[in-house]
mmCIF file of C-alpha atoms in Angstrom:
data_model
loop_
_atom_site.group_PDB
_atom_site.id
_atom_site.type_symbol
_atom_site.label_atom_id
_atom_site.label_comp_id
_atom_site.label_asym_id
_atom_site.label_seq_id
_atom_site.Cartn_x
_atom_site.Cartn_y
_atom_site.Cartn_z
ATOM 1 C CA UNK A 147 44.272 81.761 83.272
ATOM 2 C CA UNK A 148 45.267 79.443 80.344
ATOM 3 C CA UNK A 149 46.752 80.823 77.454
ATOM 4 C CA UNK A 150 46.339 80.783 73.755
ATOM 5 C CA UNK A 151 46.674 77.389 72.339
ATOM 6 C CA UNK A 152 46.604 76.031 69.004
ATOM 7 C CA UNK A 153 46.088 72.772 67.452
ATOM 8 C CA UNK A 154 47.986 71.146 66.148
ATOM 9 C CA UNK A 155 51.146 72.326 66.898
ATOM 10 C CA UNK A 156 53.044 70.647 63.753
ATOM 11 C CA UNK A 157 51.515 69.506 60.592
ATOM 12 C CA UNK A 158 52.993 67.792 57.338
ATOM 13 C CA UNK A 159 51.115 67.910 54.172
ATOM 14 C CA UNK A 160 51.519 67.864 50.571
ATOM 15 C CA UNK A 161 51.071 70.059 47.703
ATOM 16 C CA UNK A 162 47.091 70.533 46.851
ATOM 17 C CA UNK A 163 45.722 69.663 50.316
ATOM 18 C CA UNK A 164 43.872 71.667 52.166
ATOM 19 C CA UNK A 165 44.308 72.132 55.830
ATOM 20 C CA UNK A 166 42.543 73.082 58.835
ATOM 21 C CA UNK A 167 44.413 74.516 61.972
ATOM 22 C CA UNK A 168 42.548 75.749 65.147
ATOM 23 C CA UNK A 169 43.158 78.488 67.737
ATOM 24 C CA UNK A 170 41.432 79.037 71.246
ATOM 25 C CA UNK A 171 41.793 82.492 72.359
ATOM 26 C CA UNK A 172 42.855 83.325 76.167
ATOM 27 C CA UNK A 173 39.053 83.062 78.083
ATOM 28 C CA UNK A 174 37.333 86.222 78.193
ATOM 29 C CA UNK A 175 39.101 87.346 74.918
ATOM 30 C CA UNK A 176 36.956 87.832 71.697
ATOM 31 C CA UNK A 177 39.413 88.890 69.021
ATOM 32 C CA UNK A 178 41.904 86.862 67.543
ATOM 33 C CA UNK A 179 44.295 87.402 65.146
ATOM 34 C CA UNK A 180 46.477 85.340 62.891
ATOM 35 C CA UNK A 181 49.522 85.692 61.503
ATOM 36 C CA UNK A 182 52.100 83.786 59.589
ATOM 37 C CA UNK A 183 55.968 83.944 59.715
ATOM 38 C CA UNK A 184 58.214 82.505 57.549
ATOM 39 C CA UNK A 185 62.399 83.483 57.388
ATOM 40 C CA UNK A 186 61.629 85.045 54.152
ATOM 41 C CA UNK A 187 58.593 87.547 54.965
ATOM 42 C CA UNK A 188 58.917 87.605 58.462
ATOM 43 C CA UNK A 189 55.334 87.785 60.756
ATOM 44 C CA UNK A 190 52.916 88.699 58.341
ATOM 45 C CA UNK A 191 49.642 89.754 58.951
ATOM 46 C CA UNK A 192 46.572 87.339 57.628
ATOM 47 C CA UNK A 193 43.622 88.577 59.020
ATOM 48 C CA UNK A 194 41.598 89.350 62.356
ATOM 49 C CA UNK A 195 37.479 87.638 63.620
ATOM 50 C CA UNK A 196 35.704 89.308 66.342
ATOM 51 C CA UNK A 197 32.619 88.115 67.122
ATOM 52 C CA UNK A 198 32.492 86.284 64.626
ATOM 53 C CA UNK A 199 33.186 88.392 61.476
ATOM 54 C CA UNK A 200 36.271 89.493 59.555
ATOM 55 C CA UNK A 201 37.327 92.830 60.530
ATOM 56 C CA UNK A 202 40.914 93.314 59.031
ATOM 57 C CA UNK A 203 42.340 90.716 55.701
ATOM 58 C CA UNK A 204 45.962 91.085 55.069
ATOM 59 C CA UNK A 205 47.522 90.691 51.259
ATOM 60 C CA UNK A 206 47.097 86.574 51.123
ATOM 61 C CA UNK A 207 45.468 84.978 48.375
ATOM 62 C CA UNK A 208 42.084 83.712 48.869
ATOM 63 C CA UNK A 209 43.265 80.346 49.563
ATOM 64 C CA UNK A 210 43.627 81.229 52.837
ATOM 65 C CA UNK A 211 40.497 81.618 54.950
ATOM 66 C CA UNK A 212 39.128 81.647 58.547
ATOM 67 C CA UNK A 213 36.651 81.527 60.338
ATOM 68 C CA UNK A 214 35.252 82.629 64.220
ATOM 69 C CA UNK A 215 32.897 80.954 66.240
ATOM 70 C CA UNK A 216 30.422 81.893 68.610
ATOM 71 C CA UNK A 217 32.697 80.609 71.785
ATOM 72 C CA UNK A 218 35.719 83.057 69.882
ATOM 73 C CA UNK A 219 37.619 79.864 68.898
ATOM 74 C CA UNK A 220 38.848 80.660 65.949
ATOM 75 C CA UNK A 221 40.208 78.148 62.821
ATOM 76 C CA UNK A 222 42.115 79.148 59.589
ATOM 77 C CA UNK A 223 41.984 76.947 56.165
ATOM 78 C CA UNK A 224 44.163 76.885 53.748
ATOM 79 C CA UNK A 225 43.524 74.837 50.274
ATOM 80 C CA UNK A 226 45.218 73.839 47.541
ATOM 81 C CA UNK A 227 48.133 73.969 49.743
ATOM 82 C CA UNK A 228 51.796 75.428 47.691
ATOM 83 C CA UNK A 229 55.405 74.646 48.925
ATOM 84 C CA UNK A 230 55.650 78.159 49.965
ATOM 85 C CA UNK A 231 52.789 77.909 52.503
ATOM 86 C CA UNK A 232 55.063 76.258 54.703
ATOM 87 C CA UNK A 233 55.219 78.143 57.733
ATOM 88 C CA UNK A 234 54.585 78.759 61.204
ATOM 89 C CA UNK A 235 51.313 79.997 61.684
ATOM 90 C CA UNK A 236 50.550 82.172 64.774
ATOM 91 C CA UNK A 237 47.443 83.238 66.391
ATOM 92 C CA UNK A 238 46.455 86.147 69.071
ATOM 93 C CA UNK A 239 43.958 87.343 70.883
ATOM 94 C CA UNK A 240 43.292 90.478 72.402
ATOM 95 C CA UNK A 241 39.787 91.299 74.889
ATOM 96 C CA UNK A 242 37.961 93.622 72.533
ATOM 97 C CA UNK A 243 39.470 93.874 69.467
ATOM 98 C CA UNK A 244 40.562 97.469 70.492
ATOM 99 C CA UNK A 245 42.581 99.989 69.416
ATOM 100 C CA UNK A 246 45.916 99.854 70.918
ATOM 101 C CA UNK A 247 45.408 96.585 72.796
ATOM 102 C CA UNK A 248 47.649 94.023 73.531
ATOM 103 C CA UNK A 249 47.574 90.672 71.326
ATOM 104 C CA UNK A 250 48.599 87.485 73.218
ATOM 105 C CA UNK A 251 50.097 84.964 71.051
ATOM 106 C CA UNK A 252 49.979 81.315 71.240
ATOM 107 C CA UNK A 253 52.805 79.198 70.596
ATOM 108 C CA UNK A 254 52.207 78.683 66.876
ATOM 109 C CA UNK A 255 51.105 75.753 64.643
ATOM 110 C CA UNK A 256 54.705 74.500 62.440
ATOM 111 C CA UNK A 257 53.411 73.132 58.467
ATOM 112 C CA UNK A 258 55.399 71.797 56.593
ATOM 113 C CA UNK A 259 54.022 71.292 52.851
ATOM 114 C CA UNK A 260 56.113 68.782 50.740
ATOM 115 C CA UNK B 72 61.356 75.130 66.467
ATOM 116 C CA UNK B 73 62.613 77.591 65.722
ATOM 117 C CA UNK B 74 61.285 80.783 65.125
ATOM 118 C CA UNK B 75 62.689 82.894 62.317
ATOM 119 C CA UNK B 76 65.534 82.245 59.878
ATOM 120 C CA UNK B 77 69.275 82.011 59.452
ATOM 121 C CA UNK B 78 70.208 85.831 58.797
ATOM 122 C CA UNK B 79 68.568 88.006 61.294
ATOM 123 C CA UNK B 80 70.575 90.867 62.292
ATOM 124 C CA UNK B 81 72.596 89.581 65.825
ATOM 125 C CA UNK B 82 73.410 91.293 68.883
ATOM 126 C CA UNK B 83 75.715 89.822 71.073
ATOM 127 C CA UNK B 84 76.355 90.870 74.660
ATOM 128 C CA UNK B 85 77.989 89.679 77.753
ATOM 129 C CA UNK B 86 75.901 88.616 80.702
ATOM 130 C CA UNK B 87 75.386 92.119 83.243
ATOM 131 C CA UNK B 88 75.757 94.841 80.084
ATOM 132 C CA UNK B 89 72.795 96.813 78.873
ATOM 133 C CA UNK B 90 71.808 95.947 75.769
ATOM 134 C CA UNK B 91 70.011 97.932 73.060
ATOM 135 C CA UNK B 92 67.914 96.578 70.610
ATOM 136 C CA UNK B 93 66.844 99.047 67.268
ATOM 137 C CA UNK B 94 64.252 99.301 65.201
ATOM 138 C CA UNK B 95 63.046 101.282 62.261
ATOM 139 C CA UNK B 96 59.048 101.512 61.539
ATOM 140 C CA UNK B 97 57.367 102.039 58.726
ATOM 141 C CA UNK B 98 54.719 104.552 58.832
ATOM 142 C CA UNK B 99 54.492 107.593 59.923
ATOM 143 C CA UNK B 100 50.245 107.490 60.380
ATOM 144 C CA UNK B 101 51.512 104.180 62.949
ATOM 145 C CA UNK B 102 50.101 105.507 66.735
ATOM 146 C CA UNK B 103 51.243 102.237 69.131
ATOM 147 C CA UNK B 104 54.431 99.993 69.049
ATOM 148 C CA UNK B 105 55.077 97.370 70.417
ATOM 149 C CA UNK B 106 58.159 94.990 71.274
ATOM 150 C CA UNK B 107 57.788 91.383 71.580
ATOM 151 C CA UNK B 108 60.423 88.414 72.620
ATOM 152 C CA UNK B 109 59.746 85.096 70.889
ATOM 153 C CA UNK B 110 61.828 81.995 72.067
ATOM 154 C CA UNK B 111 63.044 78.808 70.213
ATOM 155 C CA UNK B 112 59.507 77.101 69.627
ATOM 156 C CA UNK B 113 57.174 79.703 71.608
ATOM 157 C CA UNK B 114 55.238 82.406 70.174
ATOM 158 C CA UNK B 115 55.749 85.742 70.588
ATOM 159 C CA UNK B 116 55.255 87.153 74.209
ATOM 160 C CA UNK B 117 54.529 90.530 75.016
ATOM 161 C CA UNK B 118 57.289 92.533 76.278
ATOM 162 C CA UNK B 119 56.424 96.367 76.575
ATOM 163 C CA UNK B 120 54.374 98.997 74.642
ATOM 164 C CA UNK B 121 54.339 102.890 73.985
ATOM 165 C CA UNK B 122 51.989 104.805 72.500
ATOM 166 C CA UNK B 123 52.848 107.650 69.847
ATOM 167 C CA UNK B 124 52.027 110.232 72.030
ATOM 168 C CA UNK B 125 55.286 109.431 74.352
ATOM 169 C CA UNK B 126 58.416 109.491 74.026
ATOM 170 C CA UNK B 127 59.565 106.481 76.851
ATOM 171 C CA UNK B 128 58.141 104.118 78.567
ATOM 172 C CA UNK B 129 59.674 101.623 81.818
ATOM 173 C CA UNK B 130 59.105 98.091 82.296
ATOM 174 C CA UNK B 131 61.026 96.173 84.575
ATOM 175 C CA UNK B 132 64.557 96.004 83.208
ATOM 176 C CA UNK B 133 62.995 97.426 80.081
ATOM 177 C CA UNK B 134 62.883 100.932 78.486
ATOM 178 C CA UNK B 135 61.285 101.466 75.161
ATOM 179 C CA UNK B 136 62.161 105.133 73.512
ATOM 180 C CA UNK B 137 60.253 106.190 70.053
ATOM 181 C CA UNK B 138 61.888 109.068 68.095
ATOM 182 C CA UNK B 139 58.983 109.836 65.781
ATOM 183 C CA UNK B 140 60.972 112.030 63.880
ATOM 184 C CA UNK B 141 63.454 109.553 62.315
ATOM 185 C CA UNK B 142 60.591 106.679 62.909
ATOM 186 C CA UNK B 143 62.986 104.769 65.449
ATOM 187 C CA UNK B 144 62.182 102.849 68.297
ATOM 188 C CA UNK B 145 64.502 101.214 70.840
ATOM 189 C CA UNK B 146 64.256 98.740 73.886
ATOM 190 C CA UNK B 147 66.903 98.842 76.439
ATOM 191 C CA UNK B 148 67.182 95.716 78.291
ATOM 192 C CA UNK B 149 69.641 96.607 81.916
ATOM 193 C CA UNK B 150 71.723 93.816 83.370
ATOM 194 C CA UNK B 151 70.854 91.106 80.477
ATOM 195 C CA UNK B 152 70.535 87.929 81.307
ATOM 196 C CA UNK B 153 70.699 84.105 79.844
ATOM 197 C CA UNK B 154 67.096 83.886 79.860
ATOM 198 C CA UNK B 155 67.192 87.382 77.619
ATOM 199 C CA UNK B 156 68.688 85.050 74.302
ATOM 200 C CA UNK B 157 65.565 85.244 72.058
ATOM 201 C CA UNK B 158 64.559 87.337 68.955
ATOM 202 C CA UNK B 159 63.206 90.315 69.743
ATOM 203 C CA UNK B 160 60.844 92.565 67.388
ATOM 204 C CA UNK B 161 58.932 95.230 67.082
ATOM 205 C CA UNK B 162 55.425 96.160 66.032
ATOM 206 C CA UNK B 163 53.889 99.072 64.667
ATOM 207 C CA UNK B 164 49.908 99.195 64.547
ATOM 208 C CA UNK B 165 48.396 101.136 62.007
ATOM 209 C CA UNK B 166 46.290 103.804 63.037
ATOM 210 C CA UNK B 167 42.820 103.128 62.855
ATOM 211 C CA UNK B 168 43.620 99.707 62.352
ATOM 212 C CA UNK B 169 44.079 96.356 64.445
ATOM 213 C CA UNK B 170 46.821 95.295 62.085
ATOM 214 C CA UNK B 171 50.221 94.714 63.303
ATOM 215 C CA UNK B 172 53.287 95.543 61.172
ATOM 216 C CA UNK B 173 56.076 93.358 62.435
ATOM 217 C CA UNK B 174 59.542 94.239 62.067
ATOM 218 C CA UNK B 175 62.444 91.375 60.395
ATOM 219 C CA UNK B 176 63.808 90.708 64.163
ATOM 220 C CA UNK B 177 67.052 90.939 66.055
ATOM 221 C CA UNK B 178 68.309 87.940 67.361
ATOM 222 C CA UNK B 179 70.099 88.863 71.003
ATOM 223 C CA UNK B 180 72.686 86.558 71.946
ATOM 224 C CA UNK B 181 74.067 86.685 75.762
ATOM 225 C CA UNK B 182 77.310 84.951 76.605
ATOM 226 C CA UNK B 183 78.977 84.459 80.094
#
């Protein structure tokens, strides 16, 4: 069974673009989770889609957004991109969205904002 | 890529020693932990998980103890090996919650 991938897997853009990136879960799984990490702040927590709607929003301005689609892919925006949005962005999915469940993380999407 | 910064806390070890990795969580309502290794470039990957109501748990060369009390966790890797250099953290979800609190990391280093 494939894993969680992401596209792309490195991005350079500058300050005030906006970005896209995408995620598709493991098959079968229909929460996913993404998260950013940084050296600073670490994996932090951005928010969690299953079936389709935001269940959990961590403390990021609005800026940042996702989305969930009916197939579970998932796809995070960010606009009016800042120098400090550079990051590697994970994503993870889990089966149900469960309590206590296991998130599988893919291998990240690397921005770089100049 | 890699995947965290310069100043992570480091543990070295020699190839064939146990090594333990520590952790302090954050809140006390927090009901599941988990510990993940993430490699240069990879994401995180799964490693082992307890749940609040226990106390250990065994993997395969892997023991995770939680000491509610002091809010401590702890994997035990026996017999580390090369292919154990990674940074390891932990995670505490919430309870009630699908939110993962991730710890800053400890880089483990394994030398010949």
């Amino acid at each position: 069974k494939a894993g969680v991938t992401q596209t792309p897997r490195y991005l350079i853009k500058t300050r005030g673009q906006q970005v896209t990136l995408s995620c598709s879960p493991i098959s079968g799984h229909r929460s996913v989770s993404w998260y950013q990490q940084t050296p600073g702040q670490g994996l932090q927590f951005l928010f969690e889609y299953f079936s389709e709607t935001q269940r959990n929003k961590g403390n990021f301005p609005g800026r940042f957004s996702g989305r969930q689609f009916s197939n579970s892919r998932s796809e995070m925006n960010v606009s009016t991109l800042e120098l400090g949005d550079s990051a590697l962005y994970l994503c993870a999915s889990s089966l149900a969205g469960r309590l206590q469940e296991t998130q599988y993380f893919g291998p990240g999407t690397r921005l770089l904002v100049l | 890529g890699e995947s965290v910064g310069l100043h992570l806390p480091t543990l070295s070890v020699q190839e064939g020693d146990n090594s333990i990795i520590n952790c302090a969580y954050s809140n006390s309502a927090s009901d599941y932990f988990i510990w993940y290794k993430q490699e240069s470039g990879k994401g995180p990957q799964f490693i082992i998980d307890i749940r609040s109501n226990m106390d250990k748990r065994q993997g395969q060369r892997v023991t995770v103890l939680l000491n509610k009390t002091v809010k401590h966790l702890s994997l035990q890797i026996a017999a580390t090996q090369p292919g154990d250099s990674a940074v390891y953290f932990c995670a505490e979800n919430l309870y009630n919650t699908d939110k993962l609190i991730f710890g800053t990391g400890t880089r483990l280093q394994v030398f010949p």
